[in-house]
Coordinates of C-alpha atoms in Angstrom, one line a residue:
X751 CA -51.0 64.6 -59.3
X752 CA -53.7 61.8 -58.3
X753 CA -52.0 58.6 -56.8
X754 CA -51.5 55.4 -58.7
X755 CA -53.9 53.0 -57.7
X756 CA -52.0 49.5 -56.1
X757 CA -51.4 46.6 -58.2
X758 CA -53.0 43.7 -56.8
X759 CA -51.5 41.3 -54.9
X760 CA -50.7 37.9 -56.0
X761 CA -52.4 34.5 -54.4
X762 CA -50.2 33.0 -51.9
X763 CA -48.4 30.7 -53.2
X764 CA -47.7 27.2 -50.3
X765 CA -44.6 26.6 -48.3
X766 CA -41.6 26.0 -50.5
X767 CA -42.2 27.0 -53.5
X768 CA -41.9 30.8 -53.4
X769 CA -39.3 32.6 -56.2
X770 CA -37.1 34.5 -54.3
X771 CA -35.1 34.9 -57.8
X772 CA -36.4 38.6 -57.2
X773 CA -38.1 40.7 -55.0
X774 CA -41.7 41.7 -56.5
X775 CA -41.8 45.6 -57.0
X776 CA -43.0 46.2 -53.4
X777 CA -45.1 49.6 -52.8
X778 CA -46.1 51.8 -50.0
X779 CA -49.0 52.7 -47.7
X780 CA -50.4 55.3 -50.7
X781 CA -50.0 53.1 -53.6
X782 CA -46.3 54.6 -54.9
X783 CA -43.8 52.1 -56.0
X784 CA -40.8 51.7 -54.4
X785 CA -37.7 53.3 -54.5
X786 CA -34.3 50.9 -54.2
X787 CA -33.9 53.4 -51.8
X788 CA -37.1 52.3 -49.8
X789 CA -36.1 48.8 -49.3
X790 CA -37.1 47.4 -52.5
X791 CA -34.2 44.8 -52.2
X792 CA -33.2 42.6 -55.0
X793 CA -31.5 38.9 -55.1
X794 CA -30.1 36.9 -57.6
X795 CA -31.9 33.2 -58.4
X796 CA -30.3 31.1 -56.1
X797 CA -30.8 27.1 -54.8
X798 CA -32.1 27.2 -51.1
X799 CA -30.5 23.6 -50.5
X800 CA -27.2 25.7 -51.2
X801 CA -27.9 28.3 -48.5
X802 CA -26.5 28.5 -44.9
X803 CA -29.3 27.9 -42.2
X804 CA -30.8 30.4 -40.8
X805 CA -30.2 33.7 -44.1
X806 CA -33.0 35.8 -44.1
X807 CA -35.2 35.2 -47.9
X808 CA -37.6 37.4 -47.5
X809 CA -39.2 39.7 -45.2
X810 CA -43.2 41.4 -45.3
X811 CA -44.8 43.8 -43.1
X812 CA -48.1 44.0 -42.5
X813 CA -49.7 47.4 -40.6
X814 CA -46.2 47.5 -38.8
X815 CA -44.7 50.6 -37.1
X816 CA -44.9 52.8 -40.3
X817 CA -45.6 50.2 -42.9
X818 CA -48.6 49.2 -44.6
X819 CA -47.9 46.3 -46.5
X820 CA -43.9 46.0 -47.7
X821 CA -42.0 42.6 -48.3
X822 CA -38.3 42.9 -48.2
X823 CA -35.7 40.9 -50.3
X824 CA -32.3 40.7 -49.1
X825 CA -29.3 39.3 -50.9
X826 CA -27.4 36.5 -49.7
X827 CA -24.2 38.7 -48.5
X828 CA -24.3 42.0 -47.3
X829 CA -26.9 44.1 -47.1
X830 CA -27.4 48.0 -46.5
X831 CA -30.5 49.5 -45.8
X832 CA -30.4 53.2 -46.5
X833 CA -33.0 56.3 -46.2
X834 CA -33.5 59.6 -44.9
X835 CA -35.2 59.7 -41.4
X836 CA -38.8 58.1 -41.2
X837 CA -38.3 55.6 -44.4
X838 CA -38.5 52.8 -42.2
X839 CA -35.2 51.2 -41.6
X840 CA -35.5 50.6 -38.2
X841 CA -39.2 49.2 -38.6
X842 CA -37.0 46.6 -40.4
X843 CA -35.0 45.6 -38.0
X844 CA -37.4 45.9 -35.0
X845 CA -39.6 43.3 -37.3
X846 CA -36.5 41.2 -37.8
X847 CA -36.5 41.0 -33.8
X848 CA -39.9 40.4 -33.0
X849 CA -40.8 38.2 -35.3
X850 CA -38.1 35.9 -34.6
X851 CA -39.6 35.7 -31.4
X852 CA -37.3 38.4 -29.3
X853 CA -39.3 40.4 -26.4
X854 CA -39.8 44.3 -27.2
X855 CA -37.5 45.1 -24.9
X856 CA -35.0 44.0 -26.9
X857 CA -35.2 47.0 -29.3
X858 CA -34.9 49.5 -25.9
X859 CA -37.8 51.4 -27.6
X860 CA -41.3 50.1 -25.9
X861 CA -42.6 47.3 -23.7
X862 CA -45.1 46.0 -25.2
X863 CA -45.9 44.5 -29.3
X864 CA -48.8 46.8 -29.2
X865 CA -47.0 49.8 -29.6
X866 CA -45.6 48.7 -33.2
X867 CA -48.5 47.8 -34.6
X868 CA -49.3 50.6 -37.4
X869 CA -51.4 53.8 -35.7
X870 CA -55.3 53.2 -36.6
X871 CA -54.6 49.4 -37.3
X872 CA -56.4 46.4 -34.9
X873 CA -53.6 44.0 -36.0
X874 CA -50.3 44.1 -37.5
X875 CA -48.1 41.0 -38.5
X876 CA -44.7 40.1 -39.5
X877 CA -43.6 37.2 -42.0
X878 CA -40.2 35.6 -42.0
X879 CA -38.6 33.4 -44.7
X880 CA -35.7 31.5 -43.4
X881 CA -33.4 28.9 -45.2
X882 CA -33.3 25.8 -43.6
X883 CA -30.7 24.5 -45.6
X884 CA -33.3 22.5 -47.7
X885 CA -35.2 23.0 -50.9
X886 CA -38.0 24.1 -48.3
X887 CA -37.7 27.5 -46.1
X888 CA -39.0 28.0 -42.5
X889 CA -42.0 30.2 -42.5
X890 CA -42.5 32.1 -39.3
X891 CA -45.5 34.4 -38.9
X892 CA -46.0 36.8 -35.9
X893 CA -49.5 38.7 -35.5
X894 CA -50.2 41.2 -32.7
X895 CA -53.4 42.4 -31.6
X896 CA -53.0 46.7 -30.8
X897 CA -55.5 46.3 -28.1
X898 CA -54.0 43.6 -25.4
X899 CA -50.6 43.5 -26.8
X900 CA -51.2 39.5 -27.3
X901 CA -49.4 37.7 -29.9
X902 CA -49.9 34.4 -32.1
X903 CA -47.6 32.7 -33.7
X904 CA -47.2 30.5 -37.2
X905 CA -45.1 28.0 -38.2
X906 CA -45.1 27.3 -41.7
X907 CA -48.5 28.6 -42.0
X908 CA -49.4 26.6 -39.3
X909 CA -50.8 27.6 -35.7
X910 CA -47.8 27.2 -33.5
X911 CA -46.3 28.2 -30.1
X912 CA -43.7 31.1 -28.8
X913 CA -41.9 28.0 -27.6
X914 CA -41.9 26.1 -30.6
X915 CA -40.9 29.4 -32.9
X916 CA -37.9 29.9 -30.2
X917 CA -36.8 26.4 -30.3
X918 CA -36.9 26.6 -34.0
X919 CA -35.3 30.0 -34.2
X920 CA -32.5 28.8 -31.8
X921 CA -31.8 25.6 -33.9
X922 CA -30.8 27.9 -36.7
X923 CA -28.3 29.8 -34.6
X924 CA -30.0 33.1 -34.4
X925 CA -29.5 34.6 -31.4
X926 CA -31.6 38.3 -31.5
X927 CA -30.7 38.6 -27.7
X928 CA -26.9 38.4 -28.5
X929 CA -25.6 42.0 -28.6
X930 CA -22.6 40.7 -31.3
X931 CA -24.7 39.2 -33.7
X932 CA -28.2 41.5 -33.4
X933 CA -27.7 45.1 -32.3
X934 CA -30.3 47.7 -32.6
X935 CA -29.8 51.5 -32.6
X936 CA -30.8 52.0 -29.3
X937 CA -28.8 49.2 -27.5
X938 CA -25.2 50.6 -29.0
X939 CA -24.5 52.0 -25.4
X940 CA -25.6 49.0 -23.7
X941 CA -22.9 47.4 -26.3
X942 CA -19.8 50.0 -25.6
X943 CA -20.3 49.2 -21.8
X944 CA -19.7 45.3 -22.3
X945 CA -16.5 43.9 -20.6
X946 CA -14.2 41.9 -22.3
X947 CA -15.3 39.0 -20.6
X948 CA -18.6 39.8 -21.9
X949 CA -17.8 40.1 -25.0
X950 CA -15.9 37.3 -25.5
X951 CA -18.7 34.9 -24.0
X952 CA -21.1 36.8 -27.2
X953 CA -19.1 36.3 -29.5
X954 CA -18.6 33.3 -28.9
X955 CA -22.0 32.5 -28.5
X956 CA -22.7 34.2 -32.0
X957 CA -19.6 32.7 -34.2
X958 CA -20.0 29.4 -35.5
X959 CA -22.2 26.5 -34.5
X960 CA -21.8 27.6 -30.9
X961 CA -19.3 25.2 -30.2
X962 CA -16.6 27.2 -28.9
X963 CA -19.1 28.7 -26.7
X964 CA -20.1 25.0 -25.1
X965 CA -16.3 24.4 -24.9
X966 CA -15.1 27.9 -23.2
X967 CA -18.3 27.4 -20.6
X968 CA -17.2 24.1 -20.4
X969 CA -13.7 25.3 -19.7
X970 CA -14.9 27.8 -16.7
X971 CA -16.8 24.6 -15.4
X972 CA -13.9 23.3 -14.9
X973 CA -12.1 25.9 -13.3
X974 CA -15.2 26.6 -11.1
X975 CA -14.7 22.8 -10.4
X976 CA -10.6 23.5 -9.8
X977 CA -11.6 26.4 -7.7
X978 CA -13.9 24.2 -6.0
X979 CA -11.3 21.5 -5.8
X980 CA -8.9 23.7 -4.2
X981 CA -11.0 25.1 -1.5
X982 CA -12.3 21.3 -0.9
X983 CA -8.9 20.6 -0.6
X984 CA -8.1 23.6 1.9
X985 CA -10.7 22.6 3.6
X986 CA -9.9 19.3 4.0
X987 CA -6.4 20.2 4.8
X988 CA -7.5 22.3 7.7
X989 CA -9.8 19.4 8.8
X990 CA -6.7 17.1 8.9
X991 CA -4.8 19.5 10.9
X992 CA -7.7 19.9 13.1
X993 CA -8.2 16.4 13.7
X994 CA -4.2 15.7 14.2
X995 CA -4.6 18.2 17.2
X996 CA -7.5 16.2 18.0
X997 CA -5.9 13.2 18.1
X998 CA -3.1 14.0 19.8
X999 CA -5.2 15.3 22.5
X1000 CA -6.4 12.1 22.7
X1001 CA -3.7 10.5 22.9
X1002 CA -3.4 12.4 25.9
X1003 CA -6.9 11.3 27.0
X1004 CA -5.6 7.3 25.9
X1005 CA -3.0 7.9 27.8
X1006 CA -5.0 9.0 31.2
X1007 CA -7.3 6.5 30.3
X1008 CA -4.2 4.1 30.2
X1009 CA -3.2 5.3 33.6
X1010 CA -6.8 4.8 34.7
X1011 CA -7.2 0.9 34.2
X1012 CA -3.9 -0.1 35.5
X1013 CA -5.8 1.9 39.0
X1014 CA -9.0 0.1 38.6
X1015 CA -7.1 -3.6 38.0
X1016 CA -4.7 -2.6 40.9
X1017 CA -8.3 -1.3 42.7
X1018 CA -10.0 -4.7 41.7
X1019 CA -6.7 -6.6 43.2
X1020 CA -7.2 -5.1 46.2
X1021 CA -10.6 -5.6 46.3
X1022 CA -10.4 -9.2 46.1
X1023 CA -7.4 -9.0 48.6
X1024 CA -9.5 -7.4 51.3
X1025 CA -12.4 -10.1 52.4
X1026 CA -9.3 -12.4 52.9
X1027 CA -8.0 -9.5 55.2
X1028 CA -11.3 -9.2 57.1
X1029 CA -11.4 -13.1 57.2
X1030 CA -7.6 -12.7 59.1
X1031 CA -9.0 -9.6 61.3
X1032 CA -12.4 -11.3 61.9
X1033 CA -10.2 -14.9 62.8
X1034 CA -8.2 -12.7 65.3
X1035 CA -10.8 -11.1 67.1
X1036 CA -12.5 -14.2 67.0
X1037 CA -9.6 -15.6 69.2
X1038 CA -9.4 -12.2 71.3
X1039 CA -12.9 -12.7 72.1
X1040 CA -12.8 -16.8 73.2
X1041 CA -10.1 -15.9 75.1
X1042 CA -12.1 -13.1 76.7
X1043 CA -15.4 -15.5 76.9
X1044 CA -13.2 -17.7 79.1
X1045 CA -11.7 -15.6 81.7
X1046 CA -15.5 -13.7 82.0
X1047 CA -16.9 -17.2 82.7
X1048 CA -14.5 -17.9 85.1
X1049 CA -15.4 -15.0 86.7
X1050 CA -19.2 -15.1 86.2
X1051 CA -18.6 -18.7 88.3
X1052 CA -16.6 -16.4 90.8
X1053 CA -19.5 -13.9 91.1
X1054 CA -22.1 -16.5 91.0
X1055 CA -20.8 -18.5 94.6
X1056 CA -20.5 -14.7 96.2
X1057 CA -24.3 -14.8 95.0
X1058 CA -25.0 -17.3 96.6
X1059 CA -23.4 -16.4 100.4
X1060 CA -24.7 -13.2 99.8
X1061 CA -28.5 -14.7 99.1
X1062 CA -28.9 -15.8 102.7
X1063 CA -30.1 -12.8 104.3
X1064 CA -31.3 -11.5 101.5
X1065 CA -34.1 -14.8 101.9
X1066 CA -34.6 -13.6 105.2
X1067 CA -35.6 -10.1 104.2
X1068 CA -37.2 -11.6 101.7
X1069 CA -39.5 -13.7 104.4
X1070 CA -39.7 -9.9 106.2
X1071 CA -41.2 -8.4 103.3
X1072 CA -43.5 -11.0 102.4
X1073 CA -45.0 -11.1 106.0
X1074 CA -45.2 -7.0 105.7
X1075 CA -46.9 -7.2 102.7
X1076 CA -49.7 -9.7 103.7
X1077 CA -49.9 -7.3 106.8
X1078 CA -50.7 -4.5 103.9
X1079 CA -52.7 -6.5 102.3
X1080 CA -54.7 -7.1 105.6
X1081 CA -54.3 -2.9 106.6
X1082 CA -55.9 -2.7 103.0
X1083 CA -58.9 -5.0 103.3
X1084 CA -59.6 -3.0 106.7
X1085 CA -59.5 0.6 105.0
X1086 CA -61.7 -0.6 102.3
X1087 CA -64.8 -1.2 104.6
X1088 CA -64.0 1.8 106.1
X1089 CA -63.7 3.9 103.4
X1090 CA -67.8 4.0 103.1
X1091 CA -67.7 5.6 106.6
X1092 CA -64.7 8.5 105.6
X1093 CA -66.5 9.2 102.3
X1094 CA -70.0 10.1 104.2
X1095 CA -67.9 12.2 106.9
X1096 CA -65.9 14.1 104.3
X1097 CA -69.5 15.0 102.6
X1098 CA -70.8 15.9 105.9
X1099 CA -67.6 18.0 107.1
X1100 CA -68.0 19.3 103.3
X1101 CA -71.6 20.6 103.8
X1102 CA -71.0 21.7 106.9
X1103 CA -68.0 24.0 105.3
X1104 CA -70.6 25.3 103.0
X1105 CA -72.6 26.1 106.3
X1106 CA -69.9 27.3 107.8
X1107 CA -69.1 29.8 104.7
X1108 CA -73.0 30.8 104.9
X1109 CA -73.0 31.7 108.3
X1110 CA -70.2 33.7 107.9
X1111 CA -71.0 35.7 105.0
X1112 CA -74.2 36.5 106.8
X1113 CA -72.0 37.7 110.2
X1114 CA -70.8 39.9 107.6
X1115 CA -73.7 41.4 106.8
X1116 CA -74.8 42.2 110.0
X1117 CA -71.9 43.5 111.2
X1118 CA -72.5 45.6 108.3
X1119 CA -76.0 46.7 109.1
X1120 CA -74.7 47.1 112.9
X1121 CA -72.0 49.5 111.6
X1122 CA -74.3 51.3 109.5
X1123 CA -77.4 51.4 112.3
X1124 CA -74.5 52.9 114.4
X1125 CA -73.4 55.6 111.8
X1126 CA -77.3 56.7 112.2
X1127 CA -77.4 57.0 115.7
X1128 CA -74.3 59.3 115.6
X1129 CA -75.9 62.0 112.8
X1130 CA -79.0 61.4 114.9
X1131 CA -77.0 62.1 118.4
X1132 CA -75.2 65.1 116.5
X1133 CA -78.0 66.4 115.2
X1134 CA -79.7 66.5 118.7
X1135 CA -77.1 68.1 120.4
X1136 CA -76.9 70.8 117.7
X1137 CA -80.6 71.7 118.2
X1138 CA -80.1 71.3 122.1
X1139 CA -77.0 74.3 121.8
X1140 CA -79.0 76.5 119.4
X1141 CA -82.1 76.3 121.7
X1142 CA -79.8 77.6 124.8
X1143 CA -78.4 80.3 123.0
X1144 CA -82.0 81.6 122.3
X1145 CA -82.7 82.0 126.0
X1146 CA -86.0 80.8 128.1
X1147 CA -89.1 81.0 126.4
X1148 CA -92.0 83.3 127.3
X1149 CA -94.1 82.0 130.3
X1150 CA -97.3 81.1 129.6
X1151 CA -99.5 82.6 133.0

């Protein structure tokens, strides 16, 4: 049976003034309508102005994970999404996630927004409709290029930042990082192995306007503070204790210190007692030694007219040694001119040493030529007398006739 062809799609229609009385029949990659089963959601007309902030109106798909071009619906309350394996459910929520700005990781399935964009596709996209608790809804658009995994985003059908999108999406109280209010398949483990005190601080983050959540961190502030407080005022309890035993030590040191100054003022005392002391020792010895002065001046007078009987002879030798001297003087004057005269006979009697030493040396030479002349003569004398015995023992000659 040959596939029906796809309807059409309608003409965008700008910001705000989309029917989301109910959903448009919505149809698959080949062209089949949808099934209620396929996520062909309905909703009753309702007022946007009348809505919370932040409930999902609508929901399309573009070239995403196994969808070619589906828009989703869902009602105001509660909603169930239901399918055999493969009908897309989770592509739902993983574009709920995404394109509300949350990081792939998020779904625990890949790392990067490439790898949901439909097999075969350049570019996939997501498109949120969010009530804003006005007549007008928040439009957020995601695209992502299958080649760098790069993303941009929309705002209203305007070009926009990730920043922007998160700041808006956070105004509205979604939180697709909060385990209690977004939870995909594959992060149920990840959500069994919270602690209470984790999931406490969730919920609390997802419940409400958040309030609680400011007050219960606000409240471990505190108690961080108290904690603080406390081991500030250990602390400072240990530093007073220190510094008592500080100060007590010295008061010990005051004390010496005390003990210290009364010595230097007593030392200072005395200092200034002690040139008056030296004045009284100095006046004493002053008086020792005027007494003393005296009696050696009385004996110096004593001395002095011994002196003088005792410098009578001494004039007299005196008179001697004056009249010996000039005779030295004269014995002097007498050796000078004759000193000439010894000078030339101590160079004569000194040449004639050399002379003398000559001479001799020579006397020694011939008495060694004499000895030696003699030694000859003997050998000559023995010689003589052995050729005289050796001609006797060979008898008389024959006679000549």
């Amino acid at each position: 049976m040959a596939p029906k062809r796809a309807k059409p799609e309608p003409p965008p229609q700008p910001p705000g003034s989309e029917d989301y009385d109910s959903a448009p029949e919505t149809q698959n990659d080949v062209g089949s309508p949808a099934s209620p089963s396929s996520l062909a959601l309905t909703a009753k007309r309702r007022r946007l102005d009348v809505l919370p902030k932040g409930q999902v109106l609508k929901v399309r798909m573009r070239n995403f994970m196994t969808y070619g071009d589906v828009t989703v619906v869902p009602g105001p309350r509660l909603n169930l999404v239901l399918g055999p394996n493969g009908t897309g459910k989770s592509s739902l929520v993983n574009a709920l996630c995404l394109g509300l700005g949350g990081a792939p990781n998020l779904l625990g399935r890949a790392e990067s927004v490439k790898d949901f964009v439909r097999k075969g596709c350049q570019q996939g996209s997501t498109e949120i409709h969010l009530s804003s608790g006005s007549d007008r809804p928040i439009i957020i658009t995601r695209q992502m290029n299958s080649e760098d995994g790069t993303s941009k985003w929309l705002l209203n059908n305007q070009a926009s930042t990730k920043e922007n999108v998160l700041k808006k999406v956070a105004d509205l109280k979604i939180q697709v990082d909060n385990l209690c209010q977004f939870l995909p398949q594959d992060k149920v483990v990840m959500f069994a192995r919270l602690s209470p005190i984790e999931l406490l601080r969730e919920t609390e983050k997802a419940i409400g306007s958040g309030h609680l959540w400011e007050l219960h961190q606000s409240l471990a502030d505190k108690a961080n503070s108290l904690r603080d407080d406390k081991e500030d005022v250990q602390r400072k309890e240990s530093d007073l204790e220190h510094n008592r035993q500080a100060n007590s030590a010295l008061e010990r040191e005051v004390q010496r210190f005390k003990e210290r100054d009364d010595v230097l003022k007593k030392v200072t005392l005395l200092n200034q007692r002690l040139p008056w002391l030296r004045y009284e020792e100095c006046k004493a010895d002053y008086r020792q030694l005027q007494d003393q002065q005296k009696a050696m001046v009385r004996e110096l007078e004593h001395k002095q007219r011994q002196l003088t009987q005792q410098q009578l002879p001494l004039r007299e030798h005196e008179k001697a040694a004056q009249s010996a001297a000039q005779a030295m003087r004269q014995g002097r004057a007498m050796l000078g001119k004759l000193e000439p005269t010894i000078n030339t006979e101590y160079d004569a009697s000194y040449a004639l040493c050399d002379e003398m030493e000559v001479q001799h040396e020579r006397i020694q030479s011939l008495d060694e030529a004499a000895q030696e002349h003699a030694a000859n003569l003997e050998r000559l004398q023995k010689k003589v007398d052995d050729t005289r015995a050796e001609l006797q023992e060979l008898g008389p000659g024959p006679q000549v006739g």
